[in-house]
Amino acid sequence: MFTALFSSVESGLIYAIMALGVYLSFRILDFPDLTVDGSFVTGAAVCAALIVNGVNPFIATLAALAAGFVAGCLTGILHTKGKINPLLAGILMMIALYSINLRIMGQSNVPLLQESTVFSVLLDGWNQLGIDAFIQSVFVSAGLEAFIPKTWSVLAAMCAIIVLIKLSLDYFLKTEIGIAIRAVGDNEKMISSFSANTDLLKIIGLGISNALVAFSGAFIAQFSGFSDIGMGIGMIIIGLASVIIGEALVGTKTIIRATLAVIIGAILYRIIIALALRADFLETGDMKMITAAIVIAALVVPQLLAKQKEKRKKLLRRKGDVHIA
């Protein structure tokens, strides 16, 4: 159980990068961007193809980030310059990326198990520090040998990366351009009345959003040991589930709180999935159904609780009026 939960936290931190990208497009820009299902694979495909061809894994991962940015910008251009409906622009780009991703990989699946990845490089450096050995000795002395993970390097690396991305995104959204992008999502007509280039702001916002998604895809490919053409199916739902769960539990009063909520939501989502799949009556193929159920619950439950709270307030008011009378 502990091993499964530990692995869920590791993967949750990686998927949190993708969820931050989804948050940027859906919540900040108010743009229903379905490019995510394609750009996630684009990041994995670019990274895997470069690593297999001998490119440094860190450079390959950054190249995936750049590829995602280009994909997002193209979606923005289709919408702003081509005057295509936001939903349709995302669908068209997602469909186009399927063929592009196949071209990049040259086949439907690219294995990375025998290749040097970001995580394998970090593991080599991590082992030299002796941190795993120290943590293992602590677990053994406490009689918790069964709960010792193979390594803490992935968790430590992803914690550092997600904190860096979160702080960078928080800072960016408070800059002049970031505030303008937030304004476009809140009230596009108002920001355009100030002579702001709303088209450019949308393109930049969608570019950054899909850059984060592709960045996550690159890490998932290296974490899983392969890149597959079908690994992006349902990513938009996973991203939305993470955003909704986080917002319901943590809230969205400030940008700092909202981005933290997305990260926590992504981790909780992976933990919920891991726990659900341990049920005897559920199978691995039920994961999409579980995802849909989680999203439905995250959307419906807060509304029901809000209605119950409102009913209680009305009841208290009536009692107060009766008492005064």
mmCIF file of C-alpha atoms in Angstrom:
data_model
loop_
_atom_site.group_PDB
_atom_site.id
_atom_site.type_symbol
_atom_site.label_atom_id
_atom_site.label_comp_id
_atom_site.label_asym_id
_atom_site.label_seq_id
_atom_site.Cartn_x
_atom_site.Cartn_y
_atom_site.Cartn_z
ATOM 1 C CA MET A 1 0.000 0.000 0.000
ATOM 2 C CA PHE A 2 2.730 2.465 0.992
ATOM 3 C CA THR A 3 4.682 1.758 -2.203
ATOM 4 C CA ALA A 4 1.587 2.415 -4.318
ATOM 5 C CA LEU A 5 0.867 5.683 -2.487
ATOM 6 C CA PHE A 6 4.507 6.754 -2.754
ATOM 7 C CA SER A 7 4.476 6.127 -6.507
ATOM 8 C CA SER A 8 1.180 8.037 -6.764
ATOM 9 C CA VAL A 9 2.736 11.081 -5.099
ATOM 10 C CA GLU A 10 5.703 10.914 -7.500
ATOM 11 C CA SER A 11 3.500 10.722 -10.591
ATOM 12 C CA GLY A 12 1.107 13.272 -9.072
ATOM 13 C CA LEU A 13 3.899 15.841 -8.887
ATOM 14 C CA ILE A 14 4.706 15.242 -12.564
ATOM 15 C CA TYR A 15 1.060 15.500 -13.606
ATOM 16 C CA ALA A 16 0.780 18.657 -11.491
ATOM 17 C CA ILE A 17 2.888 20.441 -14.129
ATOM 18 C CA MET A 18 0.286 19.492 -16.735
ATOM 19 C CA ALA A 19 -2.529 20.533 -14.388
ATOM 20 C CA LEU A 20 -0.942 23.984 -13.988
ATOM 21 C CA GLY A 21 -1.006 24.302 -17.770
ATOM 22 C CA VAL A 22 -4.691 23.339 -17.849
ATOM 23 C CA TYR A 23 -5.380 25.829 -15.045
ATOM 24 C CA LEU A 24 -3.730 28.581 -17.079
ATOM 25 C CA SER A 25 -5.905 27.982 -20.139
ATOM 26 C CA PHE A 26 -9.227 27.043 -18.527
ATOM 27 C CA ARG A 27 -9.232 29.274 -15.452
ATOM 28 C CA ILE A 28 -6.950 32.208 -16.275
ATOM 29 C CA LEU A 29 -7.693 32.593 -20.004
ATOM 30 C CA ASP A 30 -11.187 31.048 -19.845
ATOM 31 C CA PHE A 31 -10.230 29.115 -22.990
ATOM 32 C CA PRO A 32 -11.465 25.487 -23.349
ATOM 33 C CA ASP A 33 -8.224 24.236 -24.892
ATOM 34 C CA LEU A 34 -8.361 20.608 -26.030
ATOM 35 C CA THR A 35 -4.871 20.826 -27.510
ATOM 36 C CA VAL A 36 -3.693 19.312 -24.219
ATOM 37 C CA ASP A 37 -4.357 15.713 -25.319
ATOM 38 C CA GLY A 38 -2.035 16.276 -28.280
ATOM 39 C CA SER A 39 0.628 18.557 -26.798
ATOM 40 C CA PHE A 40 1.167 16.153 -23.870
ATOM 41 C CA VAL A 41 2.200 13.465 -26.365
ATOM 42 C CA THR A 42 4.212 16.015 -28.336
ATOM 43 C CA GLY A 43 6.365 16.668 -25.276
ATOM 44 C CA ALA A 44 6.854 12.937 -24.715
ATOM 45 C CA ALA A 45 7.522 12.281 -28.427
ATOM 46 C CA VAL A 46 10.078 15.083 -28.865
ATOM 47 C CA CYS A 47 11.885 14.144 -25.664
ATOM 48 C CA ALA A 48 11.952 10.404 -26.445
ATOM 49 C CA ALA A 49 13.033 10.876 -30.066
ATOM 50 C CA LEU A 50 15.918 13.146 -29.066
ATOM 51 C CA ILE A 51 17.084 10.898 -26.219
ATOM 52 C CA VAL A 52 17.080 7.821 -28.486
ATOM 53 C CA ASN A 53 19.216 9.776 -30.962
ATOM 54 C CA GLY A 54 21.822 10.538 -28.317
ATOM 55 C CA VAL A 55 20.784 14.028 -27.206
ATOM 56 C CA ASN A 56 21.348 14.992 -23.565
ATOM 57 C CA PRO A 57 18.099 14.225 -21.646
ATOM 58 C CA PHE A 58 18.019 17.688 -20.046
ATOM 59 C CA ILE A 59 18.270 19.356 -23.463
ATOM 60 C CA ALA A 60 15.637 16.932 -24.816
ATOM 61 C CA THR A 61 13.278 17.865 -21.984
ATOM 62 C CA LEU A 62 13.728 21.586 -22.672
ATOM 63 C CA ALA A 63 13.115 20.904 -26.383
ATOM 64 C CA ALA A 64 9.811 19.282 -25.410
ATOM 65 C CA LEU A 65 8.930 22.446 -23.492
ATOM 66 C CA ALA A 66 9.616 24.534 -26.613
ATOM 67 C CA ALA A 67 7.593 22.168 -28.827
ATOM 68 C CA GLY A 68 4.607 22.482 -26.519
ATOM 69 C CA PHE A 69 4.882 26.264 -26.607
ATOM 70 C CA VAL A 70 4.765 26.207 -30.426
ATOM 71 C CA ALA A 71 1.728 23.895 -30.407
ATOM 72 C CA GLY A 72 -0.109 26.204 -28.003
ATOM 73 C CA CYS A 73 0.753 29.273 -30.056
ATOM 74 C CA LEU A 74 -0.610 27.597 -33.190
ATOM 75 C CA THR A 75 -3.901 26.937 -31.404
ATOM 76 C CA GLY A 76 -3.972 30.592 -30.390
ATOM 77 C CA ILE A 77 -3.296 31.685 -33.964
ATOM 78 C CA LEU A 78 -6.078 29.462 -35.305
ATOM 79 C CA HIS A 79 -8.486 31.092 -32.864
ATOM 80 C CA THR A 80 -7.349 34.729 -33.027
ATOM 81 C CA LYS A 81 -6.260 35.086 -36.642
ATOM 82 C CA GLY A 82 -8.351 32.347 -38.205
ATOM 83 C CA LYS A 83 -11.438 33.352 -36.180
ATOM 84 C CA ILE A 84 -12.073 29.696 -35.310
ATOM 85 C CA ASN A 85 -14.163 28.785 -32.267
ATOM 86 C CA PRO A 86 -11.873 28.107 -29.245
ATOM 87 C CA LEU A 87 -13.174 24.562 -28.765
ATOM 88 C CA LEU A 88 -12.835 23.730 -32.464
ATOM 89 C CA ALA A 89 -9.361 25.291 -32.683
ATOM 90 C CA GLY A 90 -8.171 23.015 -29.879
ATOM 91 C CA ILE A 91 -9.757 19.944 -31.480
ATOM 92 C CA LEU A 92 -8.188 20.709 -34.868
ATOM 93 C CA MET A 93 -4.756 21.167 -33.316
ATOM 94 C CA MET A 94 -5.150 17.993 -31.272
ATOM 95 C CA ILE A 95 -6.000 16.007 -34.416
ATOM 96 C CA ALA A 96 -3.085 17.528 -36.342
ATOM 97 C CA LEU A 97 -0.674 16.750 -33.508
ATOM 98 C CA TYR A 98 -1.582 13.047 -33.663
ATOM 99 C CA SER A 99 0.017 12.775 -37.108
ATOM 100 C CA ILE A 100 2.856 15.118 -36.168
ATOM 101 C CA ASN A 101 3.664 13.044 -33.083
ATOM 102 C CA LEU A 102 3.747 9.862 -35.154
ATOM 103 C CA ARG A 103 6.165 11.581 -37.546
ATOM 104 C CA ILE A 104 8.380 12.695 -34.672
ATOM 105 C CA MET A 105 8.589 9.223 -33.101
ATOM 106 C CA GLY A 106 8.650 7.311 -36.392
ATOM 107 C CA GLN A 107 6.529 4.602 -34.729
ATOM 108 C CA SER A 108 3.683 4.346 -32.250
ATOM 109 C CA ASN A 109 5.911 3.545 -29.263
ATOM 110 C CA VAL A 110 9.478 4.528 -28.342
ATOM 111 C CA PRO A 111 11.032 2.636 -25.387
ATOM 112 C CA LEU A 112 13.444 4.470 -23.078
ATOM 113 C CA LEU A 113 14.291 1.720 -20.592
ATOM 114 C CA GLN A 114 17.849 1.328 -21.927
ATOM 115 C CA GLU A 115 18.414 5.057 -22.411
ATOM 116 C CA SER A 116 19.833 7.718 -20.123
ATOM 117 C CA THR A 117 17.026 9.937 -18.815
ATOM 118 C CA VAL A 118 16.777 12.924 -16.491
ATOM 119 C CA PHE A 119 15.807 10.613 -13.641
ATOM 120 C CA SER A 120 18.649 8.138 -14.231
ATOM 121 C CA VAL A 121 21.184 10.980 -14.320
ATOM 122 C CA LEU A 122 19.751 12.481 -11.139
ATOM 123 C CA LEU A 123 19.749 9.031 -9.502
ATOM 124 C CA ASP A 124 23.486 8.640 -10.149
ATOM 125 C CA GLY A 125 24.207 11.966 -8.470
ATOM 126 C CA TRP A 126 21.708 11.227 -5.694
ATOM 127 C CA ASN A 127 23.385 7.902 -4.858
ATOM 128 C CA GLN A 128 26.717 9.636 -4.419
ATOM 129 C CA LEU A 129 25.166 11.792 -1.672
ATOM 130 C CA GLY A 130 24.164 8.699 0.293
ATOM 131 C CA ILE A 131 20.759 10.108 1.205
ATOM 132 C CA ASP A 132 18.870 6.916 0.290
ATOM 133 C CA ALA A 133 21.153 4.850 2.531
ATOM 134 C CA PHE A 134 20.568 7.228 5.435
ATOM 135 C CA ILE A 135 16.768 7.195 5.007
ATOM 136 C CA GLN A 136 16.792 3.390 4.712
ATOM 137 C CA SER A 137 18.731 3.099 7.979
ATOM 138 C CA VAL A 138 16.136 5.301 9.686
ATOM 139 C CA PHE A 139 13.280 3.131 8.373
ATOM 140 C CA VAL A 140 15.058 -0.075 9.403
ATOM 141 C CA SER A 141 15.770 1.221 12.908
ATOM 142 C CA ALA A 142 12.066 2.089 13.221
ATOM 143 C CA GLY A 143 11.068 -1.411 12.082
ATOM 144 C CA LEU A 144 9.511 -0.172 8.832
ATOM 145 C CA GLU A 145 11.551 -2.204 6.328
ATOM 146 C CA ALA A 146 8.433 -2.985 4.269
ATOM 147 C CA PHE A 147 7.804 0.710 3.612
ATOM 148 C CA ILE A 148 11.217 1.609 2.158
ATOM 149 C CA PRO A 149 10.970 2.906 -1.447
ATOM 150 C CA LYS A 150 13.771 2.078 -3.873
ATOM 151 C CA THR A 151 14.861 5.701 -4.080
ATOM 152 C CA TRP A 152 13.732 9.151 -3.012
ATOM 153 C CA SER A 153 15.510 10.869 -5.912
ATOM 154 C CA VAL A 154 12.427 11.219 -8.143
ATOM 155 C CA LEU A 155 10.332 12.662 -5.308
ATOM 156 C CA ALA A 156 13.059 15.134 -4.321
ATOM 157 C CA ALA A 157 13.695 16.197 -7.926
ATOM 158 C CA MET A 158 10.016 16.674 -8.754
ATOM 159 C CA CYS A 159 9.381 18.595 -5.524
ATOM 160 C CA ALA A 160 12.156 21.013 -6.474
ATOM 161 C CA ILE A 161 10.916 21.328 -10.071
ATOM 162 C CA ILE A 162 7.238 21.830 -9.176
ATOM 163 C CA VAL A 163 8.129 24.461 -6.546
ATOM 164 C CA LEU A 164 10.270 26.300 -9.114
ATOM 165 C CA ILE A 165 7.472 26.168 -11.722
ATOM 166 C CA LYS A 166 4.853 27.278 -9.202
ATOM 167 C CA LEU A 167 6.920 30.241 -7.999
ATOM 168 C CA SER A 168 7.734 31.226 -11.600
ATOM 169 C CA LEU A 169 4.061 31.025 -12.626
ATOM 170 C CA ASP A 170 2.970 33.003 -9.545
ATOM 171 C CA TYR A 171 5.526 35.694 -10.372
ATOM 172 C CA PHE A 172 4.610 35.747 -14.068
ATOM 173 C CA LEU A 173 0.897 36.176 -13.371
ATOM 174 C CA LYS A 174 1.725 39.238 -11.248
ATOM 175 C CA THR A 175 3.802 40.917 -13.962
ATOM 176 C CA GLU A 176 2.319 43.410 -16.414
ATOM 177 C CA ILE A 177 1.879 40.763 -19.124
ATOM 178 C CA GLY A 178 0.517 38.230 -16.623
ATOM 179 C CA ILE A 179 -2.053 40.668 -15.262
ATOM 180 C CA ALA A 180 -3.060 41.515 -18.845
ATOM 181 C CA ILE A 181 -3.545 37.802 -19.624
ATOM 182 C CA ARG A 182 -5.690 37.432 -16.493
ATOM 183 C CA ALA A 183 -7.694 40.478 -17.588
ATOM 184 C CA VAL A 184 -8.302 38.913 -21.016
ATOM 185 C CA GLY A 185 -9.811 35.878 -19.318
ATOM 186 C CA ASP A 186 -11.952 38.007 -16.990
ATOM 187 C CA ASN A 187 -13.173 40.652 -19.432
ATOM 188 C CA GLU A 188 -11.702 40.709 -22.937
ATOM 189 C CA LYS A 189 -13.749 43.721 -24.067
ATOM 190 C CA MET A 190 -12.549 45.821 -21.161
ATOM 191 C CA ILE A 191 -8.845 45.053 -21.716
ATOM 192 C CA SER A 192 -9.185 45.675 -25.471
ATOM 193 C CA SER A 193 -10.652 49.107 -24.713
ATOM 194 C CA PHE A 194 -7.244 49.970 -23.209
ATOM 195 C CA SER A 195 -5.627 49.239 -26.600
ATOM 196 C CA ALA A 196 -4.147 45.946 -25.383
ATOM 197 C CA ASN A 197 -3.302 43.354 -28.034
ATOM 198 C CA THR A 198 -5.679 40.639 -26.813
ATOM 199 C CA ASP A 199 -4.799 38.308 -29.689
ATOM 200 C CA LEU A 200 -1.114 38.307 -28.751
ATOM 201 C CA LEU A 201 -1.939 37.835 -25.069
ATOM 202 C CA LYS A 202 -4.092 34.798 -25.867
ATOM 203 C CA ILE A 203 -1.371 33.290 -28.045
ATOM 204 C CA ILE A 204 1.253 33.776 -25.326
ATOM 205 C CA GLY A 205 -1.053 32.367 -22.645
ATOM 206 C CA LEU A 206 -1.915 29.266 -24.678
ATOM 207 C CA GLY A 207 1.745 28.840 -25.595
ATOM 208 C CA ILE A 208 2.817 28.806 -21.941
ATOM 209 C CA SER A 209 -0.088 26.538 -21.032
ATOM 210 C CA ASN A 210 0.837 23.885 -23.589
ATOM 211 C CA ALA A 211 4.539 24.311 -22.856
ATOM 212 C CA LEU A 212 3.822 23.152 -19.297
ATOM 213 C CA VAL A 213 1.684 20.298 -20.596
ATOM 214 C CA ALA A 214 4.436 19.123 -22.967
ATOM 215 C CA PHE A 215 7.014 19.514 -20.191
ATOM 216 C CA SER A 216 4.923 17.163 -18.059
ATOM 217 C CA GLY A 217 4.639 14.742 -20.986
ATOM 218 C CA ALA A 218 8.430 14.657 -21.328
ATOM 219 C CA PHE A 219 8.863 13.801 -17.649
ATOM 220 C CA ILE A 220 6.117 11.146 -17.762
ATOM 221 C CA ALA A 221 7.804 9.475 -20.755
ATOM 222 C CA GLN A 222 11.101 9.317 -18.861
ATOM 223 C CA PHE A 223 9.393 8.242 -15.627
ATOM 224 C CA SER A 224 7.401 5.485 -17.353
ATOM 225 C CA GLY A 225 10.249 4.411 -19.633
ATOM 226 C CA PHE A 226 8.437 4.919 -22.933
ATOM 227 C CA SER A 227 6.588 7.345 -25.166
ATOM 228 C CA ASP A 228 3.354 6.147 -26.743
ATOM 229 C CA ILE A 229 1.043 7.777 -29.268
ATOM 230 C CA GLY A 230 -2.006 7.042 -27.092
ATOM 231 C CA MET A 231 -0.637 8.267 -23.768
ATOM 232 C CA GLY A 232 -2.341 11.668 -24.115
ATOM 233 C CA ILE A 233 -5.905 10.338 -24.288
ATOM 234 C CA GLY A 234 -7.953 11.839 -21.466
ATOM 235 C CA MET A 235 -5.217 14.211 -20.253
ATOM 236 C CA ILE A 236 -7.581 17.165 -20.365
ATOM 237 C CA ILE A 237 -9.955 15.334 -18.006
ATOM 238 C CA ILE A 238 -7.113 14.496 -15.627
ATOM 239 C CA GLY A 239 -6.017 18.135 -15.670
ATOM 240 C CA LEU A 240 -9.537 19.399 -15.025
ATOM 241 C CA ALA A 241 -10.056 16.841 -12.256
ATOM 242 C CA SER A 242 -6.869 18.045 -10.556
ATOM 243 C CA VAL A 243 -7.946 21.686 -10.848
ATOM 244 C CA ILE A 244 -11.486 21.049 -9.598
ATOM 245 C CA ILE A 245 -10.423 18.832 -6.673
ATOM 246 C CA GLY A 246 -7.771 21.319 -5.584
ATOM 247 C CA GLU A 247 -10.079 24.311 -5.837
ATOM 248 C CA ALA A 248 -12.799 22.532 -3.857
ATOM 249 C CA LEU A 249 -10.418 21.695 -1.012
ATOM 250 C CA VAL A 250 -7.993 24.639 -0.918
ATOM 251 C CA GLY A 251 -9.826 27.531 -2.582
ATOM 252 C CA THR A 252 -8.832 30.177 -5.130
ATOM 253 C CA LYS A 253 -8.799 33.505 -3.295
ATOM 254 C CA THR A 254 -5.284 34.352 -4.501
ATOM 255 C CA ILE A 255 -3.051 33.193 -7.364
ATOM 256 C CA ILE A 256 -0.586 31.659 -4.908
ATOM 257 C CA ARG A 257 -3.380 29.699 -3.263
ATOM 258 C CA ALA A 258 -4.908 28.686 -6.594
ATOM 259 C CA THR A 259 -1.673 27.241 -8.032
ATOM 260 C CA LEU A 260 -1.042 25.406 -4.754
ATOM 261 C CA ALA A 261 -4.574 24.014 -4.975
ATOM 262 C CA VAL A 262 -3.880 22.653 -8.470
ATOM 263 C CA ILE A 263 -0.717 20.881 -7.283
ATOM 264 C CA ILE A 264 -2.471 19.367 -4.273
ATOM 265 C CA GLY A 265 -5.399 18.371 -6.491
ATOM 266 C CA ALA A 266 -3.089 16.545 -8.932
ATOM 267 C CA ILE A 267 -1.442 14.580 -6.107
ATOM 268 C CA LEU A 268 -4.790 13.723 -4.480
ATOM 269 C CA TYR A 269 -6.173 12.625 -7.850
ATOM 270 C CA ARG A 270 -3.353 10.101 -8.332
ATOM 271 C CA ILE A 271 -3.779 8.849 -4.762
ATOM 272 C CA ILE A 272 -7.542 8.411 -5.249
ATOM 273 C CA ILE A 273 -6.923 6.489 -8.478
ATOM 274 C CA ALA A 274 -4.344 4.251 -6.771
ATOM 275 C CA LEU A 275 -6.709 3.483 -3.879
ATOM 276 C CA ALA A 276 -9.667 2.899 -6.193
ATOM 277 C CA LEU A 277 -7.752 0.422 -8.354
ATOM 278 C CA ARG A 278 -6.939 -1.638 -5.258
ATOM 279 C CA ALA A 279 -10.640 -2.451 -4.893
ATOM 280 C CA ASP A 280 -11.367 -6.059 -5.885
ATOM 281 C CA PHE A 281 -14.291 -5.195 -8.157
ATOM 282 C CA LEU A 282 -12.323 -2.614 -10.207
ATOM 283 C CA GLU A 283 -9.769 -3.247 -12.943
ATOM 284 C CA THR A 284 -7.088 -1.153 -14.666
ATOM 285 C CA GLY A 285 -9.428 -0.635 -17.615
ATOM 286 C CA ASP A 286 -11.886 1.118 -15.290
ATOM 287 C CA MET A 287 -9.521 4.064 -14.743
ATOM 288 C CA LYS A 288 -11.362 6.350 -17.192
ATOM 289 C CA MET A 289 -14.667 5.567 -15.507
ATOM 290 C CA ILE A 290 -13.094 6.311 -12.109
ATOM 291 C CA THR A 291 -11.758 9.602 -13.486
ATOM 292 C CA ALA A 292 -15.212 10.590 -14.742
ATOM 293 C CA ALA A 293 -16.727 9.697 -11.364
ATOM 294 C CA ILE A 294 -14.120 11.804 -9.536
ATOM 295 C CA VAL A 295 -14.785 14.830 -11.762
ATOM 296 C CA ILE A 296 -18.563 14.458 -11.361
ATOM 297 C CA ALA A 297 -18.203 14.201 -7.580
ATOM 298 C CA ALA A 298 -15.851 17.200 -7.465
ATOM 299 C CA LEU A 299 -18.362 19.262 -9.440
ATOM 300 C CA VAL A 300 -21.568 18.126 -7.749
ATOM 301 C CA VAL A 301 -20.565 17.751 -4.084
ATOM 302 C CA PRO A 302 -19.456 21.404 -3.564
ATOM 303 C CA GLN A 303 -22.749 22.589 -5.081
ATOM 304 C CA LEU A 304 -24.763 20.321 -2.780
ATOM 305 C CA LEU A 305 -22.792 21.518 0.242
ATOM 306 C CA ALA A 306 -23.318 25.143 -0.789
ATOM 307 C CA LYS A 307 -27.077 24.548 -1.106
ATOM 308 C CA GLN A 308 -27.175 22.893 2.312
ATOM 309 C CA LYS A 309 -25.282 25.834 3.793
ATOM 310 C CA GLU A 310 -27.691 28.281 2.185
ATOM 311 C CA LYS A 311 -30.700 26.350 3.510
ATOM 312 C CA ARG A 312 -29.253 26.458 7.030
ATOM 313 C CA LYS A 313 -28.730 30.208 6.761
ATOM 314 C CA LYS A 314 -32.331 30.717 5.605
ATOM 315 C CA LEU A 315 -33.592 28.498 8.427
ATOM 316 C CA LEU A 316 -31.615 30.482 11.003
ATOM 317 C CA ARG A 317 -32.942 33.745 9.568
ATOM 318 C CA ARG A 318 -36.547 32.516 9.823
ATOM 319 C CA LYS A 319 -35.990 31.417 13.420
ATOM 320 C CA GLY A 320 -34.503 34.822 14.178
ATOM 321 C CA ASP A 321 -37.482 36.606 12.593
ATOM 322 C CA VAL A 322 -39.926 34.444 14.558
ATOM 323 C CA HIS A 323 -38.037 35.125 17.773
ATOM 324 C CA ILE A 324 -38.095 38.893 17.166
ATOM 325 C CA ALA A 325 -41.828 38.803 16.351
#
